[in-house]
Amino acid sequence: MNSNGGAPYGSNEPTSFDLQPPQPGVPGPPPGAPQPAGVPYPGNPYAAPTQVVPEQQLPEQQVPQTQQMQQEPGTGRLIVGRYRLLGKLGHGGMGTVWRAKDETVDREVAVKEPRVPDHLPERERSNAFERMRREARAAARLDHPAVVNVHDVAVVDGQPWIVMELVQGRTLGAALQEGTLGVREAAKIGLDVLGALEAAHAAGILHRDVKPDNVLLGPHGRVVLTDFGIAQIEGETNLTDTGGFVGSPEFIAPERVLGQRPGPASDLWSLGVVLYAATEGISPFRRTNTPATLQSVLNATPAVANAAKGPLADAINALLNKDPARRPNAAQVRRLLEQAAQPPQETKVLERAAPGGKSVRIGRKGWIGIAAGLVVATAVTAFLQMGNPFAGPLPDDWKQRDLPKLGASVGVPADFVRDKPVDGSDGTVVSFSDPSGGVWISVDLDRKADDTNGEIPDSASAKAFADWATYEDGEYGSGMADTPAPKGDPKAATYKEKKAAENTVVYTNTDTQVPRLREARIFYYKAGNGDMYRLWIDYPAKGYFTDEGREIAKTAIASLDIDNL
């Protein structure tokens, strides 16, 4: 998958409006300018009691209001003998979301009831139900804390009711009725939404309706991206009717307005509009009617953001580039948002003893000079102790992580988190994974001192061939049970001018609800004391993250440092 017109997400999306392609230099309204007629409460349209299209009215879940709990029609109904409806959480043109109790396991859930007008043609009714089924499938394929968990799809009179995790909270759109967000808060929310989009894109899913009303703010700072009802799943038929499109006009990317094939960059554009609206209090492309809004998406240059500063402003400006090929990718956006989410750094002041026992305060420039000297000294010391550091410097957004129990260290991207220890590994397996779960890096060690049965092969090459044989037999781990026999053979490699070996295996991960094609690059080295090291980098074998995963593997292998050569 790529971010331009070649992305394999469905077919072209025609629109019935006579719209002109993007034209550079067409400005939007300047900051402080009067809003278009018909837009009350200038500067904060989320507080305006304007009438909007039905599909924009339905937040996925909201905190129930007292008046909503007054025995509304349907309250108390038991769905498929299991889910008791307790009260409405929200409703809109396509359905109603209920708070309900799962009487089988005694927990509260959210249940989305389909609601389609009877006067719609049968084809449109069928499409609406199919969209709900796709929503359930799309969300169920994703395992990420910023994506609501789908528990069940209950079929009632041929219509799908989606049963999902109940997240008590309110939407970002509702929060913006009270005012805009600060830079750090907006960046933190943006990071969570970005993580959900990364997970979706890695699974071949485009959300296609990222907007404040689909971002749920839950307890303990949790942020959830909801409503995958119009998501496009790679390889599935497009449901868009001829002459129309799906999504919220002011958040739709220009390429989608023009009917071009969208890609991950289209969802990232929408994230940029959300961040602009969250900090400025107004969507940069909202106009008095849909055609005018879509025309502004294509041609208007947003007013310069006043509230968003620094890296957040850089992220927003880059995301709102009309050309999807020129927008930053998810990794680049993440770096900017992480910088924006950091608290302001305090000026460090060092006190050191001067001759005669007097204390000397060193200012910022002096501190920088001392720090630079310490860095150089530390680097020289490390070089002498290591004898031969890893080949090449790490990228700026990577960190070298020490693994003292393994007598080694390895470079990993800075946003990767260390996973919980594997049960029974005795600290000999250490793994790191990116927030989306799409790529992970693992280092494991077979200690010679523990090898009482002589099972450690004589060389790295022998270990690589031994593992290769298990892949050919389909016996290597439950998640690789369906792995076909690999093509080729293990490859010879070097590590600090010593013999090493590599395997590259493509397999189907069967440990997930939806089996996924994965690729693993595995590096082997046998240390001088007889310990056998294995560095495993695992990433999607097909799709948006494949090339990035291969680059991560190359850098991680180059960064591996073992104490006892």
XYZ file of C-alpha atoms in Angstrom:
565
model
C 0.000 0.000 0.000
C 1.278 3.462 -0.733
C -0.039 6.918 -0.066
C -0.710 8.032 -3.631
C -3.105 7.082 -6.392
C -1.742 3.533 -6.594
C -3.073 2.396 -3.251
C -5.115 -0.807 -3.609
C -8.046 0.449 -1.493
C -11.237 -0.103 -3.407
C -12.203 1.628 -6.624
C -12.417 5.280 -7.610
C -14.958 7.279 -5.601
C -17.066 9.446 -7.946
C -18.820 12.563 -6.691
C -21.859 14.285 -8.162
C -20.544 17.820 -7.568
C -18.849 19.792 -10.344
C -15.615 20.524 -8.483
C -12.352 22.036 -9.615
C -9.034 20.307 -8.798
C -6.754 21.779 -6.124
C -5.376 25.177 -7.106
C -2.448 26.622 -5.173
C -2.705 30.024 -3.558
C -6.476 30.134 -2.931
C -6.658 31.424 0.644
C -9.153 30.536 3.329
C -10.662 33.071 5.731
C -7.953 34.873 7.731
C -7.853 34.514 11.522
C -10.539 36.660 13.130
C -12.456 37.190 9.892
C -16.299 36.982 10.073
C -17.657 33.495 9.600
C -19.868 32.655 6.619
C -23.543 33.429 7.008
C -25.485 30.758 8.797
C -22.629 29.797 11.132
C -23.467 31.047 14.648
C -20.946 31.162 17.462
C -17.996 32.217 15.246
C -14.751 30.548 16.134
C -16.342 27.474 17.718
C -18.731 25.722 15.319
C -18.866 22.679 17.602
C -20.970 24.774 19.984
C -23.335 25.851 17.218
C -26.840 24.348 17.256
C -26.759 23.996 13.471
C -28.512 21.238 11.624
C -26.092 18.745 10.122
C -26.471 15.674 7.985
C -27.645 12.620 9.938
C -24.441 10.569 9.633
C -22.538 13.365 11.428
C -24.813 13.222 14.463
C -23.886 9.840 15.878
C -21.009 9.742 18.317
C -20.168 6.113 18.904
C -20.581 6.276 22.679
C -21.168 9.104 25.114
C -21.770 9.474 28.838
C -25.500 8.799 29.294
C -27.597 11.836 30.206
C -30.270 11.666 32.884
C -33.024 12.534 30.461
C -31.885 9.723 28.141
C -32.379 7.138 30.865
C -36.100 7.809 31.345
C -37.530 4.520 30.062
C -37.136 5.247 26.382
C -38.851 2.908 23.924
C -36.840 -0.292 23.741
C -35.366 -0.008 27.244
C -35.392 -3.415 28.929
C -35.522 -5.364 25.666
C -33.448 -8.558 25.599
C -31.453 -9.047 22.393
C -30.780 -12.646 21.250
C -31.512 -13.829 24.778
C -28.352 -12.215 26.145
C -28.025 -8.403 25.885
C -30.444 -6.320 28.011
C -30.862 -2.751 26.709
C -30.523 -0.229 29.568
C -30.609 3.158 27.861
C -29.574 5.124 24.792
C -26.076 6.557 24.531
C -26.462 8.262 21.162
C -28.330 8.060 17.884
C -28.127 9.270 14.314
C -29.181 8.567 10.778
C -27.645 5.088 10.631
C -28.324 3.687 14.069
C -28.682 3.943 17.830
C -26.032 3.068 20.380
C -27.364 1.525 23.616
C -25.813 0.897 26.971
C -26.625 -2.732 27.686
C -25.834 -5.571 30.060
C -24.432 -8.865 28.852
C -26.366 -11.152 31.174
C -24.253 -14.167 30.240
C -20.991 -12.791 31.641
C -22.497 -9.988 33.808
C -20.815 -6.959 32.255
C -21.956 -3.743 30.646
C -21.434 -3.332 26.917
C -22.365 -0.947 24.137
C -24.757 -2.249 21.481
C -25.181 -0.530 18.127
C -28.654 -1.020 16.668
C -29.059 -0.521 12.904
C -31.608 2.122 12.032
C -32.392 2.514 8.337
C -35.413 4.482 7.063
C -38.105 2.228 5.630
C -38.472 4.391 2.518
C -34.928 3.636 1.314
C -34.612 1.382 -1.731
C -33.720 -2.201 -0.962
C -30.225 -1.785 -2.424
C -29.427 1.112 -0.090
C -30.856 -0.752 2.899
C -28.680 -3.749 2.052
C -25.649 -1.477 1.711
C -26.327 0.064 5.102
C -26.467 -3.339 6.787
C -23.368 -4.471 4.945
C -21.525 -1.380 6.195
C -22.359 -2.337 9.765
C -21.084 -5.848 9.178
C -17.895 -4.370 7.747
C -17.585 -2.068 10.733
C -17.599 -5.097 13.008
C -15.128 -6.983 10.819
C -12.806 -3.994 10.509
C -12.709 -3.276 14.247
C -12.417 -6.969 15.133
C -9.305 -7.278 12.949
C -7.500 -4.666 15.045
C -5.832 -5.208 18.398
C -4.910 -1.768 19.674
C -5.829 0.127 22.868
C -7.076 3.074 20.795
C -9.583 0.914 18.877
C -12.810 -0.148 20.594
C -13.049 -3.921 21.090
C -15.873 -5.710 19.257
C -17.292 -8.628 21.266
C -20.092 -9.957 19.090
C -22.441 -9.354 16.153
C -25.994 -10.306 17.078
C -28.364 -10.837 14.142
C -31.944 -9.715 14.854
C -34.506 -10.120 12.059
C -31.686 -10.292 9.552
C -30.096 -7.056 10.796
C -26.661 -6.917 12.480
C -26.420 -5.450 16.004
C -22.781 -4.765 16.934
C -21.845 -5.587 20.531
C -18.698 -3.814 21.683
C -16.702 -2.658 24.642
C -18.413 0.088 26.655
C -16.076 3.047 27.055
C -17.554 5.675 29.361
C -16.601 9.066 28.048
C -17.455 11.778 25.583
C -16.369 12.592 22.082
C -13.676 15.090 21.190
C -16.396 17.003 19.321
C -18.378 17.338 22.560
C -15.255 18.436 24.445
C -14.588 21.161 21.865
C -17.954 22.726 22.699
C -16.276 23.907 25.901
C -13.196 25.348 24.200
C -10.044 24.439 22.345
C -7.207 22.168 23.476
C -3.676 23.123 24.396
C -0.757 22.029 22.231
C 0.403 19.174 24.491
C -3.104 17.810 25.045
C -3.912 17.911 21.331
C -0.608 16.202 20.496
C -1.268 13.410 23.003
C -4.725 12.768 21.558
C -3.239 12.901 18.070
C -0.658 10.252 19.017
C -3.365 7.838 20.154
C -5.462 8.374 17.032
C -2.325 7.959 14.929
C -1.583 4.647 16.669
C -5.083 3.388 15.840
C -4.637 4.438 12.202
C -1.226 2.740 12.005
C -2.774 -0.497 13.262
C -5.639 -0.184 10.773
C -3.360 0.580 7.827
C -1.089 -2.336 8.699
C -4.178 -4.575 8.517
C -5.197 -3.172 5.120
C -8.011 -0.978 6.492
C -8.729 2.697 5.796
C -10.981 4.415 8.329
C -12.197 7.141 5.904
C -14.138 9.131 8.533
C -11.638 10.494 11.062
C -13.297 13.481 12.754
C -13.784 14.834 16.318
C -17.132 13.071 16.744
C -15.419 9.719 16.115
C -12.683 10.277 18.708
C -13.833 9.135 22.149
C -12.144 10.489 25.282
C -12.376 7.787 27.934
C -11.296 7.587 31.584
C -7.639 7.619 32.687
C -6.594 9.484 29.542
C -7.663 6.750 27.147
C -8.422 7.857 23.586
C -10.401 5.600 21.246
C -11.018 5.938 17.508
C -14.547 4.692 16.837
C -17.016 4.108 14.017
C -15.402 1.998 11.310
C -18.794 1.879 9.581
C -17.497 3.267 6.273
C -14.008 1.800 6.495
C -12.606 0.349 3.287
C -11.053 -3.077 3.788
C -8.401 -3.968 1.254
C -9.719 -6.430 -1.316
C -13.427 -5.894 -0.550
C -15.977 -4.379 -2.906
C -16.546 -0.623 -2.640
C -20.033 0.232 -1.338
C -20.018 3.851 -2.508
C -23.018 4.519 -4.718
C -22.440 6.167 -8.093
C -22.632 9.941 -7.822
C -21.931 10.107 -4.102
C -19.285 9.563 -1.471
C -19.124 8.603 2.187
C -17.540 10.549 5.016
C -17.770 14.017 6.542
C -17.093 16.696 3.876
C -14.882 19.061 5.882
C -12.549 16.194 6.928
C -12.295 14.387 3.567
C -8.940 14.481 1.760
C -8.794 16.232 -1.658
C -7.972 13.031 -3.538
C -11.151 11.427 -2.211
C -13.249 14.436 -3.226
C -11.895 14.025 -6.765
C -12.796 10.329 -6.798
C -9.207 9.104 -6.763
C -8.135 5.990 -4.941
C -7.340 6.823 -1.317
C -4.490 5.442 0.754
C -3.179 5.840 4.309
C -2.287 9.466 3.489
C -6.018 10.206 3.170
C -6.657 9.238 6.798
C -3.602 11.253 7.854
C -5.036 14.332 6.096
C -8.203 13.925 8.191
C -6.068 13.687 11.335
C -4.445 16.983 10.349
C -7.873 18.653 10.061
C -8.879 17.235 13.453
C -5.723 18.644 15.087
C -6.324 22.033 13.442
C -9.920 22.111 14.696
C -8.880 20.939 18.187
C -6.411 23.786 18.661
C -8.024 26.580 16.600
C -11.662 25.850 17.446
C -12.832 25.719 13.844
C -12.403 23.381 10.901
C -10.364 25.183 8.201
C -12.630 23.988 5.384
C -16.149 24.303 6.835
C -18.509 26.348 4.673
C -22.282 26.950 4.588
C -23.099 23.974 2.340
C -21.551 20.735 1.196
C -20.458 21.772 -2.329
C -18.763 24.896 -0.956
C -17.071 22.832 1.756
C -15.745 20.330 -0.766
C -14.559 23.138 -3.037
C -12.637 24.643 -0.101
C -11.042 21.253 0.604
C -9.763 21.247 -2.962
C -8.661 24.857 -3.313
C -8.594 26.830 -0.054
C -5.347 27.358 1.839
C -6.094 27.174 5.584
C -5.422 30.267 7.639
C -2.161 30.039 9.547
C -2.733 28.326 12.881
C -2.380 30.757 15.787
C -2.699 28.384 18.749
C -0.649 25.456 17.431
C 3.052 26.196 17.686
C 6.316 24.414 16.986
C 6.254 20.703 16.030
C 2.451 20.493 16.238
C 2.054 23.325 13.729
C 4.672 21.641 11.527
C 2.687 18.382 11.643
C -0.620 20.087 10.824
C 0.802 22.122 7.950
C 2.507 19.085 6.428
C -0.579 16.876 6.766
C -2.755 19.429 4.970
C -0.717 19.304 1.784
C -3.144 18.857 -1.132
C -0.805 16.308 -2.755
C -0.943 12.979 -0.859
C 2.531 12.040 -2.115
C 3.977 15.088 -0.322
C 2.370 14.444 3.064
C 4.523 12.956 5.833
C 4.139 9.281 6.636
C 2.950 8.003 10.006
C 6.465 7.663 11.438
C 7.310 11.275 10.580
C 4.040 12.514 12.072
C 4.666 10.508 15.224
C 8.047 12.137 15.755
C 6.547 15.631 15.494
C 3.630 14.837 17.794
C 5.924 13.258 20.371
C 8.003 16.441 20.403
C 4.858 18.546 20.796
C 3.599 16.347 23.655
C 6.783 16.797 25.702
C 6.716 19.227 28.640
C 8.873 22.332 28.189
C 12.476 21.633 29.134
C 13.929 23.471 32.074
C 17.287 25.199 31.807
C 19.872 23.076 33.583
C 22.322 24.762 35.945
C 25.382 22.887 37.179
C 27.225 23.801 40.361
C 30.791 22.596 40.632
C 33.531 23.230 43.142
C 36.149 25.794 42.127
C 39.679 25.902 43.526
C 39.531 26.893 47.152
C 36.206 25.148 47.745
C 34.010 27.892 46.228
C 30.940 26.966 44.244
C 30.745 28.141 40.634
C 27.389 28.343 38.773
C 27.678 27.420 35.118
C 25.216 28.970 32.700
C 23.521 27.394 29.666
C 26.444 27.841 27.243
C 28.916 26.500 29.751
C 26.656 23.540 30.483
C 26.399 22.730 26.778
C 30.194 22.807 26.476
C 30.663 20.511 29.469
C 27.953 18.177 28.203
C 29.626 17.978 24.805
C 32.921 17.138 26.483
C 31.252 14.431 28.566
C 29.632 12.957 25.463
C 32.978 12.820 23.638
C 34.715 11.289 26.647
C 31.952 8.732 27.090
C 32.052 7.834 23.403
C 35.840 7.335 23.476
C 35.596 5.184 26.603
C 32.835 3.098 25.046
C 34.880 2.656 21.874
C 37.898 1.389 23.814
C 35.799 -0.992 25.909
C 33.888 -2.391 22.959
C 36.873 -2.773 20.675
C 34.619 -2.417 17.603
C 31.272 -0.628 17.868
C 28.353 -1.489 15.578
C 28.609 -0.450 11.961
C 27.321 3.045 11.395
C 25.492 5.504 13.664
C 21.897 4.959 14.700
C 19.210 7.137 13.112
C 18.179 10.133 15.198
C 14.910 8.502 16.247
C 16.544 5.289 17.522
C 18.010 4.304 20.892
C 20.599 1.689 21.845
C 18.956 -0.487 24.500
C 21.152 -2.347 27.009
C 20.352 -6.005 27.714
C 22.588 -6.761 30.733
C 21.191 -10.262 31.364
C 22.068 -11.171 27.788
C 25.442 -9.437 27.776
C 24.429 -7.430 24.739
C 22.664 -4.322 23.453
C 20.603 -3.560 20.363
C 19.275 -0.447 18.641
C 15.504 -0.029 18.371
C 13.286 2.885 17.272
C 12.749 5.302 20.160
C 8.979 4.771 20.288
C 9.259 0.981 20.618
C 8.282 -0.331 24.059
C 9.817 -3.247 25.909
C 7.445 -6.209 26.137
C 6.735 -8.204 29.262
C 9.228 -11.058 29.863
C 8.331 -14.402 28.350
C 7.284 -16.923 31.003
C 10.087 -19.364 31.766
C 12.661 -17.504 29.708
C 14.796 -16.625 32.751
C 15.507 -13.263 31.152
C 17.097 -14.848 28.069
C 14.458 -13.418 25.695
C 13.937 -9.668 25.412
C 11.469 -8.138 22.934
C 10.511 -4.634 21.845
C 7.492 -3.697 19.730
C 6.135 -0.566 18.119
C 2.894 0.917 19.532
C 0.796 -0.411 16.655
C 2.054 -3.972 17.180
C 3.009 -4.211 13.507
C 6.774 -4.636 13.995
C 8.751 -6.238 16.803
C 12.394 -6.945 17.598
C 13.504 -9.834 19.809
C 16.900 -10.953 21.098
C 17.261 -14.394 22.659
C 20.216 -16.290 24.091
C 21.031 -19.983 24.507
C 23.716 -20.117 27.221
C 26.493 -22.649 26.821
C 26.617 -23.071 30.605
C 23.000 -24.287 30.588
C 23.434 -26.609 27.595
C 23.888 -29.869 29.529
C 22.665 -31.993 26.595
C 24.883 -30.390 23.970
C 21.976 -29.063 21.913
C 23.639 -25.807 20.849
C 25.005 -26.283 17.306
C 28.697 -25.799 16.602
C 28.235 -22.617 14.562
C 25.780 -19.875 13.705
C 25.351 -21.401 10.255
C 24.468 -24.788 11.757
C 21.870 -23.121 14.009
C 20.364 -21.306 11.027
C 20.066 -24.580 9.078
C 18.570 -26.344 12.112
C 15.869 -23.688 12.417
C 15.334 -23.788 8.648
C 14.534 -27.475 8.865
C 11.810 -26.808 11.457
C 10.267 -24.180 9.173
C 10.244 -26.674 6.295
C 8.480 -29.218 8.517
C 5.934 -26.634 9.679
C 6.833 -27.371 13.309
C 8.192 -24.031 14.464
C 5.698 -22.625 16.963
C 1.899 -22.613 17.021
C 1.663 -19.257 15.243
C 3.679 -20.623 12.307
C 1.884 -23.918 11.975
C 0.767 -23.206 8.403
C 4.114 -21.856 7.222
C 5.002 -23.207 3.788
C 8.496 -24.519 3.137
C 10.777 -21.459 2.797
C 12.407 -20.717 -0.527
C 16.201 -20.635 -0.807
C 18.622 -21.426 1.985
C 20.100 -19.706 5.055
C 22.688 -17.110 4.112
C 26.195 -16.658 5.430
C 26.801 -13.332 7.148
C 29.456 -11.613 9.213
C 29.426 -9.954 12.590
C 32.423 -7.765 13.411
C 34.452 -9.710 10.841
C 33.408 -13.049 12.367
C 31.131 -15.716 10.896
C 27.393 -15.343 11.355
C 24.245 -16.438 9.497
C 20.798 -15.193 8.476
C 17.344 -16.569 7.648
C 14.438 -14.745 6.027
C 11.107 -16.533 6.446
C 7.651 -15.584 5.161
C 4.851 -17.178 7.150
C 1.200 -16.849 8.072
C 0.617 -15.858 11.679
C -2.277 -18.037 12.862
C -2.281 -16.757 16.453
C -4.580 -13.848 15.530
C -8.298 -13.814 14.753
C -7.483 -12.975 11.155
C -4.352 -14.836 9.923
C -1.771 -12.379 8.604
C 1.175 -12.806 6.284
C 4.412 -11.943 8.089
C 8.104 -11.801 7.261
C 10.888 -12.498 9.746
C 14.552 -11.682 9.304
C 16.645 -13.691 11.770
C 20.331 -13.109 12.531
C 22.522 -15.724 14.287
C 25.891 -15.399 16.005
C 27.807 -17.804 18.251
C 29.997 -15.968 20.764
C 33.485 -16.990 21.781
C 32.239 -18.501 25.041
C 29.834 -20.800 23.183
C 26.664 -18.757 23.777
C 24.298 -18.653 20.799
C 22.560 -15.329 20.026
C 19.567 -14.859 17.772
C 18.137 -11.476 16.725
C 14.627 -11.760 15.275
C 12.890 -8.841 13.498
C 9.266 -9.516 12.523
C 7.032 -7.310 10.333
C 4.178 -7.533 7.795
C 5.176 -9.368 4.616
C 2.731 -7.405 2.510
C 1.452 -3.871 2.699
C 2.273 -0.442 4.018
C 4.829 -1.476 6.693
C 6.835 -4.041 4.698
C 9.569 -1.736 3.369
C 9.797 0.060 6.696
C 10.079 -3.288 8.500
C 12.950 -4.352 6.244
C 14.788 -1.094 6.933
C 14.251 -1.572 10.672
C 15.665 -5.109 10.389
C 18.749 -3.873 8.549
C 19.457 -1.173 11.151
C 18.778 -3.435 14.145
C 21.200 -6.096 12.866
C 23.872 -3.463 12.256
C 23.408 -2.123 15.793
C 23.671 -5.473 17.625
C 26.549 -5.385 20.126
C 27.642 -8.478 22.080
C 30.027 -8.108 25.019
C 31.822 -11.450 24.657
C 32.749 -11.908 21.017
